[in-house]
Coordinates of C-alpha atoms in Angstrom, one line a residue:
M1 CA -71.7 20.9 -34.4
T2 CA -73.9 21.9 -37.3
L3 CA -72.7 22.7 -40.8
S4 CA -73.4 26.4 -40.4
H5 CA -71.5 26.4 -37.1
H6 CA -68.4 24.9 -39.0
A7 CA -68.8 27.5 -41.7
H8 CA -68.9 30.4 -39.1
A9 CA -65.8 29.0 -37.3
S10 CA -63.9 28.6 -40.6
G11 CA -64.8 32.1 -41.6
A12 CA -63.5 33.5 -38.3
L13 CA -60.3 31.5 -38.7
L14 CA -59.8 32.9 -42.3
I15 CA -60.3 36.5 -40.9
I16 CA -57.7 35.9 -38.2
C17 CA -55.2 34.5 -40.7
A18 CA -55.8 37.4 -43.0
L19 CA -55.2 39.9 -40.2
L20 CA -52.0 38.2 -39.2
V21 CA -50.7 38.3 -42.8
L22 CA -51.5 42.0 -43.1
S23 CA -49.9 42.9 -39.8
V24 CA -46.7 41.0 -40.6
S25 CA -46.4 42.5 -44.1
G26 CA -47.0 45.9 -42.6
C27 CA -44.1 45.5 -40.2
T28 CA -41.8 44.5 -43.1
A29 CA -42.9 47.6 -45.1
N30 CA -42.2 49.8 -42.0
L31 CA -38.7 48.4 -41.6
R32 CA -38.0 49.0 -45.3
E33 CA -39.4 52.5 -45.2
K34 CA -37.5 53.6 -42.2
S35 CA -36.5 57.3 -42.4
Y36 CA -33.1 58.4 -41.3
R37 CA -32.0 61.6 -39.7
N38 CA -29.0 62.3 -42.0
T39 CA -28.2 61.9 -45.6
A40 CA -24.7 62.2 -47.0
V41 CA -24.1 62.5 -50.8
S42 CA -20.9 62.3 -52.7
A43 CA -20.8 62.9 -56.5
V44 CA -17.7 61.4 -58.1
P45 CA -16.9 62.2 -61.7
L46 CA -15.2 59.2 -63.4
E47 CA -11.9 61.2 -64.0
K48 CA -11.7 61.7 -60.2
A49 CA -12.9 58.3 -59.1
V50 CA -10.6 56.0 -57.3
R51 CA -10.2 52.7 -59.2
T52 CA -9.8 49.5 -57.2
N53 CA -8.0 46.3 -58.1
D54 CA -11.2 44.4 -57.1
R55 CA -13.7 43.7 -59.8
I56 CA -17.4 42.9 -60.2
D57 CA -17.8 40.3 -62.9
R58 CA -14.5 41.2 -64.6
Y59 CA -15.4 44.9 -64.8
A60 CA -13.4 47.7 -63.1
T61 CA -14.8 49.1 -59.9
Y62 CA -14.5 52.5 -58.3
V63 CA -14.6 53.2 -54.6
S64 CA -15.8 55.7 -52.0
Y65 CA -14.8 55.5 -48.4
F66 CA -16.8 56.7 -45.4
R67 CA -17.0 56.7 -41.6
L68 CA -20.1 56.8 -39.3
G69 CA -20.4 59.4 -36.6
K70 CA -21.6 56.9 -34.1
D71 CA -22.7 53.2 -33.8
V72 CA -26.0 52.7 -35.6
E73 CA -28.6 49.9 -35.9
S74 CA -28.9 50.3 -39.7
M75 CA -28.1 52.4 -42.7
R76 CA -29.3 52.7 -46.3
V77 CA -26.8 52.9 -49.2
G78 CA -27.5 53.7 -52.9
V79 CA -25.4 54.4 -56.0
T80 CA -26.5 56.0 -59.3
A81 CA -24.5 56.4 -62.5
E82 CA -25.3 59.4 -64.7
Y83 CA -23.8 60.4 -68.0
V84 CA -24.3 63.0 -70.8
A85 CA -25.9 61.0 -73.7
D86 CA -25.7 63.5 -76.6
I87 CA -24.4 66.9 -77.7
M88 CA -27.5 68.5 -76.4
G89 CA -26.4 67.6 -72.9
T90 CA -29.2 65.1 -72.2
K91 CA -28.4 63.3 -69.0
K92 CA -29.2 59.6 -68.7
T93 CA -28.8 57.1 -65.9
R94 CA -27.3 53.7 -66.2
T95 CA -27.8 50.7 -64.0
S96 CA -25.1 50.6 -61.3
Y97 CA -24.0 47.6 -59.2
F98 CA -22.3 48.0 -55.8
V99 CA -20.9 46.2 -52.8
V100 CA -20.7 47.7 -49.3
E101 CA -17.7 46.5 -47.2
K102 CA -16.3 47.1 -43.8
I103 CA -12.5 47.4 -43.7
I104 CA -11.0 45.4 -40.9
D105 CA -7.6 46.5 -39.6
M106 CA -5.4 43.3 -39.6
S107 CA -2.1 45.1 -38.7
R108 CA -2.1 43.8 -35.1
L109 CA -1.9 40.2 -36.4
K110 CA 1.4 38.6 -37.2
N111 CA 0.7 38.2 -40.9
K112 CA 2.6 41.1 -42.5
N113 CA 1.1 40.3 -46.0
L114 CA -2.4 41.1 -44.8
T115 CA -2.9 44.6 -43.4
R116 CA -6.6 45.0 -44.3
L117 CA -9.5 42.7 -44.8
H118 CA -12.7 43.7 -46.6
S119 CA -15.8 42.2 -45.0
E120 CA -18.8 42.3 -47.2
L121 CA -21.9 43.8 -45.5
G122 CA -24.2 43.7 -48.5
R123 CA -24.7 44.2 -52.2
N124 CA -27.5 45.5 -54.4
F125 CA -27.6 42.5 -56.7
N126 CA -28.0 38.7 -56.5
S127 CA -26.5 35.8 -58.5
D128 CA -29.0 36.4 -61.4
W129 CA -27.9 40.1 -61.6
N130 CA -31.3 41.3 -60.3
R131 CA -30.6 44.5 -58.4
D132 CA -32.1 47.0 -56.1
L133 CA -31.5 50.8 -56.4
E134 CA -30.5 50.9 -52.7
I135 CA -30.0 48.5 -49.9
T136 CA -30.6 48.7 -46.1
L137 CA -27.8 47.2 -43.9
A138 CA -28.5 46.1 -40.4
S139 CA -25.9 46.0 -37.7
N140 CA -25.1 42.7 -36.1
K141 CA -23.3 43.4 -32.8
S142 CA -22.7 39.7 -32.1
E143 CA -20.5 39.5 -35.2
P144 CA -17.8 42.2 -35.1
F145 CA -17.2 42.1 -38.8
K146 CA -20.9 42.9 -39.4
S147 CA -21.5 45.6 -36.8
L148 CA -22.0 49.2 -37.9
D149 CA -19.7 51.2 -35.6
A150 CA -18.1 54.6 -35.4
V151 CA -14.5 53.2 -35.2
S152 CA -14.4 51.4 -38.5
L153 CA -13.8 52.5 -42.0
Y154 CA -16.3 51.4 -44.8
R155 CA -16.1 51.4 -48.5
V156 CA -18.7 51.3 -51.4
R157 CA -17.3 49.6 -54.5
Y158 CA -19.4 50.3 -57.7
T159 CA -19.5 49.8 -61.4
A160 CA -21.9 50.5 -64.3
F161 CA -20.5 47.8 -66.7
A162 CA -19.8 50.4 -69.3
E163 CA -17.2 53.0 -70.3
E164 CA -19.3 56.2 -70.6
N165 CA -18.0 59.3 -68.7
F166 CA -20.1 58.7 -65.6
T167 CA -20.7 60.7 -62.5
F168 CA -21.3 58.3 -59.8
T169 CA -23.5 59.5 -56.9
V170 CA -23.1 57.6 -53.6
T171 CA -25.9 58.3 -51.1
I172 CA -25.7 57.1 -47.5
Q173 CA -28.6 57.5 -45.0
A174 CA -28.0 56.9 -41.3
D175 CA -29.1 58.1 -37.9
C176 CA -25.7 59.8 -37.4
A177 CA -23.3 62.0 -39.4
V178 CA -21.6 60.2 -42.3
T179 CA -18.3 61.5 -43.5
F180 CA -16.7 60.6 -46.9
V181 CA -13.0 60.3 -46.5
E182 CA -9.9 59.9 -48.8
E183 CA -8.5 56.5 -49.6
P184 CA -6.6 55.1 -46.6
K185 CA -2.9 54.6 -46.9

């Protein structure tokens, strides 16, 4: 093989590799940019928010409960925190952190002290407190605690690490109806 033949073969290999990288990154972007048929929004003023006993980094968290209209492959969840910043009524947003959990009914087990288990499906922050505005959760039907089904109850726990008089807005996008419900008894 001559030197120019090697250069031509190497160039072709680089082009093939570049096309593979572009096609793989395009697939990832398409998954992240999936559009959903339905969007459910719940605006919760702090004075009406349900406070939980669970905390995120020692801060109080508030909770919204919801149900899915049918089993889904994925859903997208986001939470924003908005407050009035001055006497002029200027509204500002503050960074919010949240955890999405599936509530598992444990009442059929013999342990009377444990009636519900909260199985984490995802969170919008990592161990370094880097966060996303919203997260996409994928159903895993091989793990019952991770499947996104119509039978279960779900909760979003959120905080803004501050004491302003926030209105939290919880947004859930899915390919089914999403219904926000009262706190279970």
